[in-house]
Amino acid sequence: ARLVATYLALMPAAEAQEIKSLIKYEEETAGSLMATEYLAVKAGEKVRDVLAQVKKQAEEAESITYIYVVQSDNRLLGVVSLRDLLTHPDEMTIDTITNTRVISVKAGDDQKDVAQVVANYNFFSIPVTDDTGHLLGIITVDDIVDVLDEEAVEEYSGLAAVNVADTDDTAWHSALKRLPWLLGLLVLGMVSVAMVASFEDTIRQAPILAAFITIIGGTAGNAGTQSLALAVRHFGAGTEKSGWKNLFSEILAAAVVAVVTGLVLALVVFVWKSNDGLALAVGLSLAAAVLVSAVLSHLVPAFLNKINLDPAVVNGPLVQTICDWVAILIYFGIAQAMLDQFIGK
Amino acid sequence: ARLVATYLALMPAAEAQEIKSLIKYEEETAGSLMATEYLAVKAGEKVRDVLAQVKKQAEEAESITYIYVVQSDNRLLGVVSLRDLLTHPDEMTIDTITNTRVISVKAGDDQKDVAQVVANYNFFSIPVTDDTGHLLGIITVDDIVDVLDEEAVEEYSGLAAVNVADTDDTAWHSALKRLPWLLGLLVLGMVSVAMVASFEDTIRQAPILAAFITIIGGTAGNAGTQSLALAVRHFGAGTEKSGWKNLFSEILAAAVVAVVTGLVLALVVFVWKSNDGLALAVGLSLAAAVLVSAVLSHLVPAFLNKINLDPAVVNGPLVQTICDWVAILIYFGIAQAMLDQFIGK
């Protein structure tokens, strides 16, 4: 959808061509997505004349649902729907049926933000302008459907550390797609192994400590995955509030989650083992690991968004691995410090 | 978009009303999504007459992009675009410009499948018929955008075990939303704790075993998450092949992934600890845990899809927890059986 512009009675073809060739748009922007075959007319024209122009240009235009009304320098003034043209008398000027509260996007806008606008307003198409309001093209909703699909697949793939776009792979290709992240995470997982191994003596003294590695690391990882998903969705949806306000809100939510899960685990361990020292050490470790994991998993995508990278590149399993590191260090740190209070009980 | 039908010169209003009241559509089907204000004309009419009808009905119709051509009993014959109407002579009959290869959906079709059809073909709207081909309504692409958004949010929320739809929650509401799954998973995680605790004696004899719990459980969980995401996306996208073929393909892919990751871990452990027995036990455990986890994580959503439930209800963290169980049992089972071959080395 990047062909030659058809301006109706607006400017010589050569000039349009010149403008077009001057402008290059970055990938994933409104500019790269737009079609330049839109219908535009000047204010003050009669319904009959506009209809005649629409008939003449209908074959080439990307969409005839809307006709844009522009100034002589192609600055966007408003929009008339074909529906309104068809239902109003031929002799009327279009000014009376022109909607001047037209919502447009800028050529440099991110396609994700454009998709959100179109989805929120249920538009069939949206005009694209340059920074000074000159009409450059239109984006139709069928292209937005593709963008939404693409972005959803990207987010979802990120959360699972595998590209889910092609569902018709052979077993061999499917395996090759999954291996890179799995192997990378395996190498990072060796850090966890080395961390636990460095606490071998502590485990020798209290083998029961080994039993809680999975639940503390796992719960921290789950809390981290939730934070990550909420952050990616939040920044992806473009409903960004102030970064500090977000962070503060996330810390509060993470703290509530941390305290509740920590208390529950401490209680269960106390009932099961009648060992208050162990219950305290395990509960405290879980609460601390959950809090740090959740906040970290919010901060990383928030930071990526801040520096204009896609927050969806942080994947779920990577977050799980990092949460494991956090959990192991906190857990064995606390357990070692409190060893005297629960050993041999 | 569920108002009274406007059939153009087709049937008396009372009859239309009667048909409408007889039909109730289930949620998330094409029928529940469609608008009944479409434009329909009989074959054989002149372009001029159809245009006149369009002008008369334009105000009420949900979309005037397409005019549907029907038999006298309202059976769908084809479609004419408004664009074609506008660019053809008034005296021509519409039969020559009617496209009879019109793609339609059935009222009972799942909205997810309808969205996929509209997205794949880049339609602006699609007609909905009953089982015998009678035109019931149309679904426009702006409604499809909402469906795609909804389904993407559902899948993504499932993978993270948290509803990501509302990004404007207070910290307190956000915490309350995350807690149910976290607490449920914490309780299930206690099963892992009990499992490891039952191997306390084994760990006492070889504390180094504790170091590999996280990496084996974590890698199995990562492989499971990938399988889950691919399966949910696969079944969600409606590109389903035979269930047995899918399962066989998944087992093959999982086997390749299992062998490669198992070999890599065995090699690393061998180099690090110079203990061939430990390397073999750990590598074998990882391979077996990855294989079982990946296949299980494919089977559960496949089964849910088979019995017409949404596979996206299986969430990522739940899969991680179940993979932990699998990994712990396999790992300590193998480690205990091979204890003589690596202990004290």
XYZ file of C-alpha atoms in Angstrom:
690
model
C 0.000 0.000 0.000
C 2.623 2.580 -0.972
C 1.689 3.707 -4.492
C 1.388 7.095 -6.100
C -0.814 9.733 -4.465
C -4.026 10.739 -6.159
C -4.902 14.226 -5.099
C -8.176 15.350 -6.597
C -7.729 18.702 -8.328
C -5.113 19.682 -5.825
C -1.610 19.687 -7.174
C 0.213 18.729 -10.356
C 1.256 15.079 -10.521
C 4.937 16.045 -10.732
C 4.775 17.966 -7.484
C 3.022 15.086 -5.709
C 5.692 12.766 -7.019
C 8.381 15.057 -5.688
C 6.927 15.226 -2.232
C 6.547 11.477 -2.173
C 10.123 10.796 -3.195
C 11.387 13.199 -0.535
C 9.743 11.310 2.256
C 10.998 8.006 3.550
C 9.281 6.393 6.484
C 10.752 4.143 9.114
C 9.404 0.628 9.547
C 6.524 0.111 11.962
C 5.415 3.761 11.681
C 2.119 5.137 10.417
C 3.977 6.403 7.337
C 5.159 2.955 6.338
C 1.642 1.605 6.764
C -0.370 4.222 4.896
C -1.829 4.139 1.404
C -1.544 7.336 -0.607
C -4.605 6.673 -2.784
C -7.136 8.585 -0.759
C -9.990 10.817 -1.866
C -9.555 14.523 -1.117
C -11.577 17.549 -2.162
C -11.500 21.251 -1.382
C -13.979 22.899 0.970
C -16.916 24.681 -0.682
C -17.566 22.079 -3.372
C -21.080 20.861 -4.137
C -22.233 17.356 -3.144
C -22.931 16.602 -6.834
C -19.392 17.535 -7.926
C -17.771 15.589 -5.109
C -19.859 12.522 -5.997
C -18.762 12.840 -9.606
C -15.122 12.980 -8.490
C -15.603 9.970 -6.212
C -17.047 8.003 -9.148
C -14.076 8.963 -11.287
C -11.501 8.046 -8.634
C -13.270 5.121 -6.965
C -11.375 2.522 -8.951
C -7.971 3.588 -7.640
C -8.672 4.772 -4.110
C -7.748 2.461 -1.221
C -11.028 3.252 0.490
C -14.038 5.320 -0.561
C -15.705 5.251 2.847
C -14.400 8.724 3.670
C -13.589 11.731 1.511
C -11.145 14.163 3.095
C -11.646 17.909 2.869
C -8.420 19.895 2.549
C -7.198 23.475 2.118
C -5.483 24.476 -1.127
C -2.100 23.583 0.440
C -3.459 20.075 1.285
C -3.797 20.829 4.977
C -6.487 18.524 6.455
C -9.695 20.393 7.343
C -12.249 17.651 7.879
C -13.910 14.522 6.601
C -17.138 13.679 4.771
C -18.476 10.135 4.700
C -19.659 8.672 1.413
C -22.801 7.771 3.307
C -23.465 11.454 4.028
C -22.728 12.394 0.415
C -25.267 9.842 -0.816
C -27.981 10.990 1.563
C -27.740 14.766 1.012
C -29.074 16.911 -1.856
C -26.829 17.343 -4.889
C -26.830 21.145 -4.684
C -25.681 21.413 -1.060
C -22.050 22.397 -0.402
C -20.127 19.762 1.486
C -19.155 22.283 4.199
C -22.410 21.633 6.048
C -21.792 17.889 6.198
C -18.042 18.097 6.814
C -16.947 16.780 10.197
C -14.076 19.068 11.229
C -13.314 17.158 14.422
C -11.337 14.600 12.454
C -8.856 12.433 14.366
C -5.577 11.894 12.520
C -2.178 10.387 13.237
C 1.310 11.634 12.363
C 3.452 9.807 9.804
C 6.124 9.138 12.448
C 3.729 7.603 14.998
C 4.362 4.010 16.085
C 2.041 1.542 14.315
C 1.099 0.089 17.691
C -0.269 3.452 18.845
C -2.122 3.940 15.554
C -3.689 0.482 15.923
C -4.835 1.378 19.419
C -6.500 4.592 18.204
C -8.301 2.792 15.364
C -9.364 -0.040 17.696
C -10.588 2.312 20.439
C -12.641 4.503 18.088
C -13.813 1.680 15.791
C -12.632 3.614 12.719
C -12.672 2.132 9.227
C -9.734 4.311 8.268
C -7.669 7.129 9.710
C -5.868 9.993 7.917
C -2.100 10.418 8.258
C -0.590 13.924 8.261
C 2.852 15.451 8.530
C 3.839 17.526 11.557
C 2.135 20.632 10.177
C -1.174 18.936 9.379
C -0.783 18.270 5.637
C -2.619 15.144 4.534
C -0.195 12.419 3.417
C -2.312 9.269 3.203
C -4.762 6.997 4.962
C -4.509 3.780 6.955
C -7.426 1.370 6.601
C -8.647 -0.946 9.330
C -7.702 -4.125 7.422
C -4.044 -3.138 7.771
C -4.649 -2.415 11.462
C -5.957 -5.971 11.893
C -2.597 -7.240 10.652
C -0.705 -4.925 13.009
C -2.755 -6.065 16.002
C -2.195 -9.703 15.052
C 1.526 -9.109 14.663
C 1.883 -7.260 17.972
C -0.158 -9.893 19.837
C 1.997 -12.699 18.429
C 5.112 -10.750 19.432
C 3.961 -10.239 23.025
C 2.816 -13.834 23.341
C 6.009 -15.217 21.819
C 8.013 -13.091 24.247
C 6.230 -14.487 27.247
C 6.980 -18.068 26.142
C 10.468 -17.605 24.644
C 9.435 -19.174 21.345
C 8.167 -17.688 18.084
C 4.566 -18.881 17.816
C 3.892 -17.236 14.427
C 4.313 -20.345 12.271
C 2.012 -23.082 13.433
C 2.734 -25.360 10.512
C 6.372 -26.185 11.197
C 7.852 -29.638 10.909
C 8.985 -31.267 14.159
C 12.601 -30.614 13.257
C 12.086 -26.906 12.559
C 9.981 -26.580 15.666
C 12.806 -28.089 17.748
C 15.382 -25.775 16.149
C 13.211 -22.768 16.979
C 12.890 -23.671 20.631
C 16.494 -24.675 21.284
C 18.289 -21.295 21.189
C 16.409 -19.851 24.161
C 16.324 -23.157 26.038
C 20.095 -23.543 25.711
C 20.749 -19.906 26.588
C 18.553 -20.271 29.663
C 20.302 -23.552 30.514
C 23.632 -21.722 30.583
C 22.130 -18.972 32.778
C 20.607 -21.730 34.904
C 24.148 -22.980 35.621
C 24.567 -19.781 37.631
C 21.737 -20.985 39.889
C 23.446 -24.374 40.141
C 26.735 -22.744 41.175
C 24.895 -20.540 43.688
C 23.185 -23.492 45.393
C 26.404 -25.542 45.222
C 28.201 -22.766 47.117
C 25.761 -23.422 49.972
C 26.535 -27.172 49.980
C 27.673 -27.061 53.624
C 24.501 -25.360 54.762
C 22.435 -27.999 52.946
C 24.524 -30.783 54.515
C 23.604 -29.386 57.953
C 19.910 -28.948 57.078
C 18.879 -31.051 54.047
C 15.267 -29.926 54.515
C 16.353 -26.552 53.075
C 16.576 -28.235 49.639
C 12.838 -28.883 49.734
C 11.979 -25.162 49.654
C 14.243 -24.092 46.773
C 11.595 -24.900 44.177
C 8.658 -23.258 45.917
C 10.510 -20.027 46.730
C 12.097 -19.753 43.294
C 8.860 -20.818 41.581
C 6.597 -18.405 43.445
C 9.034 -15.534 42.886
C 9.104 -16.517 39.201
C 5.300 -16.594 38.996
C 4.993 -13.182 40.636
C 7.679 -11.922 38.240
C 5.849 -13.326 35.208
C 2.644 -11.571 36.270
C 4.488 -8.262 36.717
C 6.174 -8.705 33.355
C 2.910 -9.453 31.541
C 1.170 -6.476 33.142
C 4.086 -4.159 32.333
C 4.438 -5.325 28.719
C 0.697 -5.033 28.154
C 0.606 -1.662 29.892
C 3.434 -0.106 27.892
C 2.307 -1.877 24.707
C -1.219 -0.489 25.022
C 0.201 3.012 25.194
C -1.768 3.839 28.341
C 1.377 5.017 30.044
C 1.147 7.177 33.130
C 4.185 8.735 34.775
C 6.987 6.199 35.200
C 7.400 6.949 38.905
C 3.704 6.580 39.590
C 3.737 3.179 37.847
C 6.763 2.036 39.797
C 5.276 3.131 43.105
C 2.003 1.361 42.298
C 3.880 -1.824 41.339
C 5.954 -1.775 44.551
C 2.772 -1.444 46.615
C 1.032 -4.303 44.777
C 4.162 -6.477 45.000
C 4.440 -5.772 48.737
C 0.861 -6.929 49.372
C 1.436 -10.070 47.310
C 4.778 -10.699 49.068
C 3.398 -10.367 52.595
C 0.381 -12.596 51.914
C 2.319 -15.406 50.204
C 5.104 -15.233 52.824
C 2.617 -15.508 55.694
C 0.808 -18.435 54.074
C 4.018 -20.401 53.504
C 5.322 -19.654 57.028
C 2.042 -20.875 58.503
C 2.041 -24.099 56.460
C 5.666 -24.863 57.403
C 4.980 -24.105 61.072
C 1.990 -26.497 61.153
C 3.853 -29.165 59.183
C 7.237 -29.108 60.910
C 6.432 -27.379 64.262
C 9.662 -25.446 63.736
C 9.156 -21.704 64.216
C 12.701 -20.810 63.157
C 12.386 -22.701 59.864
C 8.897 -21.265 59.283
C 10.185 -17.740 59.831
C 13.254 -18.216 57.600
C 11.211 -19.738 54.751
C 8.359 -17.221 54.995
C 10.703 -14.256 55.166
C 12.708 -15.565 52.207
C 9.584 -16.043 50.100
C 8.256 -12.563 50.874
C 11.596 -10.903 50.081
C 12.103 -12.946 46.885
C 8.579 -12.200 45.634
C 8.920 -8.473 46.322
C 12.291 -8.109 44.601
C 11.272 -10.348 41.671
C 8.019 -8.506 40.998
C 9.627 -5.069 41.114
C 12.581 -6.169 38.942
C 10.210 -7.720 36.382
C 8.377 -4.403 36.172
C 11.508 -2.256 36.006
C 13.157 -4.014 33.056
C 10.297 -3.628 30.534
C 9.625 -0.119 31.905
C 13.226 0.806 31.217
C 13.184 -0.749 27.726
C 10.036 1.228 26.938
C 11.707 4.406 28.212
C 14.606 4.009 25.782
C 12.142 3.189 22.962
C 12.835 -0.533 22.740
C 10.012 -3.072 22.608
C 9.375 -4.279 26.184
C 8.118 -7.607 24.768
C 11.708 -8.754 24.123
C 12.030 -9.654 27.810
C 10.753 -13.188 27.895
C 8.950 -15.102 30.605
C 11.467 -17.926 31.056
C 14.324 -15.391 31.292
C 12.406 -13.656 34.076
C 11.930 -17.047 35.773
C 15.683 -17.677 35.634
C 16.597 -14.284 37.054
C 13.949 -14.705 39.760
C 15.602 -18.035 40.614
C 18.919 -16.238 41.181
C 17.256 -13.651 43.386
C 15.365 -16.338 45.308
C 18.407 -18.562 45.901
C 20.587 -15.702 47.161
C 17.898 -14.330 49.465
C 16.800 -17.775 50.697
C 20.230 -19.192 51.528
C 21.401 -15.833 52.817
C 18.546 -15.746 55.325
C 18.663 -19.506 56.025
C 22.398 -19.431 56.755
C 22.032 -16.424 59.059
C 19.181 -18.092 60.957
C 20.604 -21.639 60.923
C 20.954 -21.815 64.726
C 17.279 -21.005 65.191
C 15.857 -23.981 63.352
C 18.551 -26.659 63.003
C 17.949 -29.873 64.998
C 14.463 -28.763 66.040
C -25.121 -4.282 16.860
C -28.204 -6.425 17.283
C -31.078 -4.265 16.052
C -33.988 -4.923 13.731
C -33.250 -6.301 10.270
C -33.719 -4.101 7.242
C -34.369 -6.260 4.234
C -34.744 -4.170 1.115
C -37.983 -5.071 -0.674
C -37.694 -8.602 0.555
C -40.138 -9.485 3.279
C -42.750 -7.804 5.451
C -41.425 -6.280 8.659
C -43.620 -8.557 10.777
C -42.097 -11.655 9.247
C -38.568 -10.363 9.723
C -39.392 -9.612 13.317
C -40.716 -13.124 13.759
C -37.597 -14.758 12.369
C -35.442 -12.555 14.540
C -37.279 -13.367 17.730
C -37.043 -17.081 16.983
C -33.296 -17.042 16.768
C -31.089 -16.752 19.808
C -27.352 -16.912 19.410
C -24.786 -18.148 21.861
C -22.113 -15.806 23.135
C -18.855 -15.626 21.198
C -20.497 -16.867 17.987
C -20.837 -15.074 14.654
C -24.576 -14.711 15.355
C -24.010 -12.777 18.566
C -21.561 -10.485 16.778
C -23.489 -9.654 13.626
C -25.482 -6.553 12.741
C -28.787 -7.112 10.940
C -28.817 -3.732 9.188
C -27.252 -4.820 5.927
C -28.082 -3.839 2.348
C -29.630 -6.593 0.222
C -31.169 -6.525 -3.256
C -32.530 -9.123 -5.628
C -30.612 -10.283 -8.677
C -31.571 -8.678 -11.982
C -32.000 -5.149 -10.672
C -30.502 -2.159 -12.494
C -27.475 -0.273 -11.113
C -29.582 2.923 -10.973
C -32.311 1.284 -8.881
C -29.838 -0.319 -6.510
C -28.075 3.025 -6.022
C -31.392 4.646 -5.248
C -32.087 1.967 -2.643
C -28.636 2.376 -1.145
C -29.237 6.125 -0.795
C -32.563 5.458 0.903
C -31.130 2.888 3.338
C -27.641 4.315 3.832
C -28.562 6.069 7.056
C -29.530 2.855 8.869
C -27.176 0.244 7.409
C -24.192 -0.849 9.496
C -21.966 -0.713 6.422
C -22.611 0.410 2.859
C -19.345 -0.930 1.492
C -21.042 -4.059 0.148
C -24.551 -4.714 -1.111
C -25.609 -8.353 -0.918
C -27.522 -10.001 -3.744
C -30.118 -12.537 -2.610
C -32.803 -14.846 -4.024
C -36.451 -14.151 -3.255
C -36.172 -16.445 -0.186
C -33.173 -14.370 1.067
C -30.632 -17.047 0.151
C -27.259 -15.362 -0.425
C -26.236 -15.315 -4.108
C -23.375 -12.847 -4.252
C -22.052 -9.425 -3.422
C -21.679 -6.078 -5.216
C -19.359 -3.389 -3.901
C -20.585 0.186 -3.681
C -17.426 1.062 -5.553
C -18.522 -1.105 -8.510
C -22.005 0.370 -8.388
C -20.587 3.893 -8.588
C -18.299 3.110 -11.502
C -20.778 1.262 -13.739
C -23.494 2.653 -16.022
C -26.916 3.256 -14.492
C -28.717 1.023 -17.008
C -26.584 -2.119 -16.459
C -28.112 -4.952 -14.420
C -26.090 -5.736 -11.310
C -25.752 -9.400 -12.335
C -22.682 -8.596 -14.457
C -20.882 -6.939 -11.540
C -22.057 -9.394 -8.859
C -19.289 -11.474 -7.329
C -20.855 -14.882 -6.717
C -17.777 -16.322 -5.024
C -18.720 -14.639 -1.763
C -17.175 -15.986 1.429
C -19.616 -16.190 4.335
C -19.676 -17.590 7.851
C -22.408 -19.491 9.693
C -24.252 -17.914 12.631
C -23.023 -20.674 14.952
C -19.331 -20.279 14.037
C -16.917 -19.347 16.826
C -16.029 -15.635 16.781
C -12.340 -16.580 16.878
C -12.653 -18.468 13.575
C -14.636 -15.594 12.010
C -11.925 -13.137 13.088
C -9.293 -15.343 11.484
C -11.190 -15.431 8.165
C -11.674 -11.646 8.116
C -8.016 -11.082 9.077
C -6.684 -13.542 6.495
C -8.747 -12.124 3.604
C -8.544 -8.460 4.674
C -12.328 -8.104 4.435
C -14.153 -4.967 5.543
C -17.210 -7.062 6.353
C -18.414 -10.631 6.013
C -21.975 -11.955 5.570
C -23.472 -14.366 8.117
C -25.881 -17.076 6.953
C -27.886 -19.881 8.541
C -27.075 -23.520 7.763
C -29.032 -23.435 4.497
C -27.421 -20.249 3.156
C -30.031 -17.630 4.064
C -28.514 -14.238 4.779
C -28.942 -13.268 8.451
C -26.596 -10.310 8.920
C -23.085 -8.951 8.504
C -20.036 -8.609 10.711
C -17.881 -5.549 10.108
C -14.126 -5.429 10.591
C -14.301 -2.931 13.468
C -16.041 -5.595 15.552
C -13.393 -8.106 14.467
C -10.703 -5.767 15.800
C -12.356 -6.003 19.215
C -12.548 -9.805 18.998
C -8.867 -10.088 18.073
C -7.933 -7.770 20.935
C -10.058 -9.779 23.353
C -8.670 -13.147 22.249
C -5.069 -11.896 22.355
C -5.567 -10.566 25.879
C -7.099 -13.911 26.894
C -4.188 -15.964 25.548
C -1.621 -13.602 27.018
C -3.353 -13.492 30.400
C -3.440 -17.294 30.421
C 0.284 -17.563 29.849
C 0.989 -15.253 32.806
C -1.791 -16.359 35.195
C -3.062 -12.795 35.572
C -5.778 -10.815 33.801
C -3.906 -8.116 31.883
C -7.040 -6.456 30.457
C -7.236 -3.545 32.897
C -4.021 -1.608 32.902
C -5.373 1.196 35.051
C -5.899 -0.700 38.305
C -4.952 0.637 41.691
C -2.091 -1.162 43.453
C -4.563 -2.819 45.805
C -6.805 -4.141 43.004
C -3.773 -5.257 41.081
C -2.548 -7.245 44.109
C -5.986 -8.821 44.618
C -6.016 -9.896 40.976
C -2.648 -11.606 41.168
C -3.089 -13.336 44.520
C -5.630 -16.085 43.672
C -3.362 -17.847 41.189
C -0.195 -17.190 43.207
C -1.775 -18.709 46.312
C -3.233 -21.645 44.401
C 0.163 -22.323 42.857
C 1.793 -21.945 46.264
C -0.428 -24.724 47.592
C 0.411 -26.922 44.574
C 4.057 -25.993 45.130
C 3.811 -27.583 48.573
C 3.516 -30.893 46.725
C 6.991 -30.237 45.273
C 8.238 -29.403 48.764
C 6.857 -32.679 50.133
C 8.378 -34.598 47.219
C 11.866 -33.182 47.768
C 11.490 -33.590 51.542
C 10.772 -37.290 51.010
C 14.252 -37.538 49.481
C 15.882 -35.863 52.488
C 18.114 -38.877 53.139
C 19.377 -38.920 49.566
C 20.195 -35.208 49.802
C 21.974 -35.765 53.127
C 24.232 -38.320 51.394
C 24.829 -36.095 48.358
C 24.026 -32.401 49.061
C 25.254 -31.464 45.575
C 21.990 -32.963 44.258
C 20.162 -29.918 45.665
C 22.079 -27.684 43.263
C 20.437 -29.245 40.195
C 16.799 -29.123 41.333
C 16.313 -25.615 39.972
C 17.968 -26.149 36.602
C 16.174 -29.424 35.858
C 12.788 -28.158 37.027
C 13.341 -24.787 35.364
C 14.413 -26.159 31.978
C 11.537 -28.649 31.971
C 9.218 -25.749 32.832
C 10.639 -23.600 30.018
C 10.230 -26.411 27.492
C 6.693 -26.932 28.803
C 5.864 -23.224 28.469
C 7.040 -23.239 24.846
C 4.922 -26.311 24.071
C 1.940 -24.743 25.792
C 2.258 -21.454 23.890
C 2.622 -23.254 20.544
C -0.345 -25.519 21.286
C -2.620 -22.690 22.474
C -1.699 -20.551 19.480
C -2.087 -23.504 17.136
C -5.519 -24.518 18.353
C -6.568 -20.876 18.790
C -5.638 -20.027 15.206
C -7.909 -22.812 13.991
C -5.148 -24.309 11.823
C -5.723 -27.691 13.376
C -4.415 -30.794 11.674
C -5.211 -34.298 12.891
C -4.680 -34.616 16.635
C -2.441 -37.681 16.283
C -0.233 -36.030 13.714
C 0.189 -33.005 16.021
C 1.036 -35.214 18.973
C 3.569 -37.223 16.989
C 5.182 -34.024 15.691
C 5.337 -32.594 19.228
C 6.907 -35.789 20.630
C 9.581 -35.677 17.914
C 10.364 -31.992 18.524
C 10.414 -32.557 22.299
C 12.754 -35.530 21.892
C 15.280 -33.466 19.905
C 15.101 -30.661 22.482
C 15.411 -33.175 25.345
C 18.463 -34.955 23.928
C 20.322 -31.731 23.120
C 19.692 -30.052 26.500
C 20.462 -33.292 28.389
C 23.767 -33.727 26.559
C 24.798 -30.097 27.160
C 24.091 -30.287 30.898
C 25.838 -33.685 31.254
C 28.895 -32.280 29.488
C 29.032 -29.166 31.681
C 28.677 -31.206 34.877
C 31.330 -33.663 33.711
C 33.827 -30.873 33.006
C 32.970 -29.033 36.233
C 32.885 -31.957 38.684
C 34.839 -34.673 36.817
C 32.156 -37.074 37.995
C 30.802 -39.219 35.166
C 28.134 -40.857 37.325
C 26.727 -37.483 38.449
C 26.950 -36.104 34.898
C 25.028 -39.101 33.557
C 22.361 -38.948 36.288
C 21.810 -35.204 35.858
C 21.834 -35.285 32.043
C 19.488 -38.248 31.873
C 17.120 -36.622 34.384
C 17.025 -33.372 32.425
C 16.338 -35.124 29.112
C 13.550 -37.251 30.590
C 11.989 -34.299 32.448
C 12.065 -32.071 29.346
C 10.528 -34.772 27.145
C 7.689 -35.588 29.541
C 7.041 -31.903 30.352
C 6.874 -30.799 26.717
C 4.548 -33.613 25.683
C 2.292 -33.108 28.732
C 2.101 -29.354 28.063
C 0.973 -30.110 24.527
C -1.530 -32.808 25.500
C -3.511 -30.770 28.033
C -4.467 -27.844 25.719
C -4.970 -30.334 22.861
C -7.418 -32.279 25.018
C -9.234 -29.107 26.140
C -9.590 -28.051 22.518
C -10.926 -31.519 21.639
C -13.724 -31.212 24.196
C -14.448 -27.624 22.991
C -12.982 -25.769 25.954
C -10.631 -22.829 25.492
C -7.042 -24.173 25.647
C -5.905 -20.744 26.930
C -7.251 -21.534 30.415
C -4.121 -23.619 31.085
C -1.722 -21.053 32.398
C 2.042 -20.833 32.168
C 2.833 -20.850 35.888
C 0.556 -23.890 36.391
C 2.539 -25.681 33.699
C 5.761 -24.655 35.468
C 4.484 -26.169 38.732
C 3.442 -29.451 37.135
C 6.773 -29.610 35.299
C 8.475 -29.172 38.688
C 6.652 -32.246 40.005
C 7.644 -34.267 36.957
C 11.248 -33.066 37.192
C 11.614 -33.787 40.930
C 10.230 -37.314 40.654
C 12.333 -38.189 37.628
C 15.467 -36.528 38.987
C 15.471 -38.037 42.463
C 14.243 -41.367 41.113
C 17.240 -41.577 38.777
C 19.671 -40.012 41.305
C 18.677 -42.456 44.035
C 19.002 -45.417 41.716
C 22.452 -44.255 40.544
C 23.681 -43.011 43.939
C 26.506 -45.588 44.148
C 27.917 -44.438 40.834
C 28.619 -40.832 41.787
C 28.666 -40.529 45.568
C 32.051 -39.733 47.133
C 33.701 -39.204 43.723
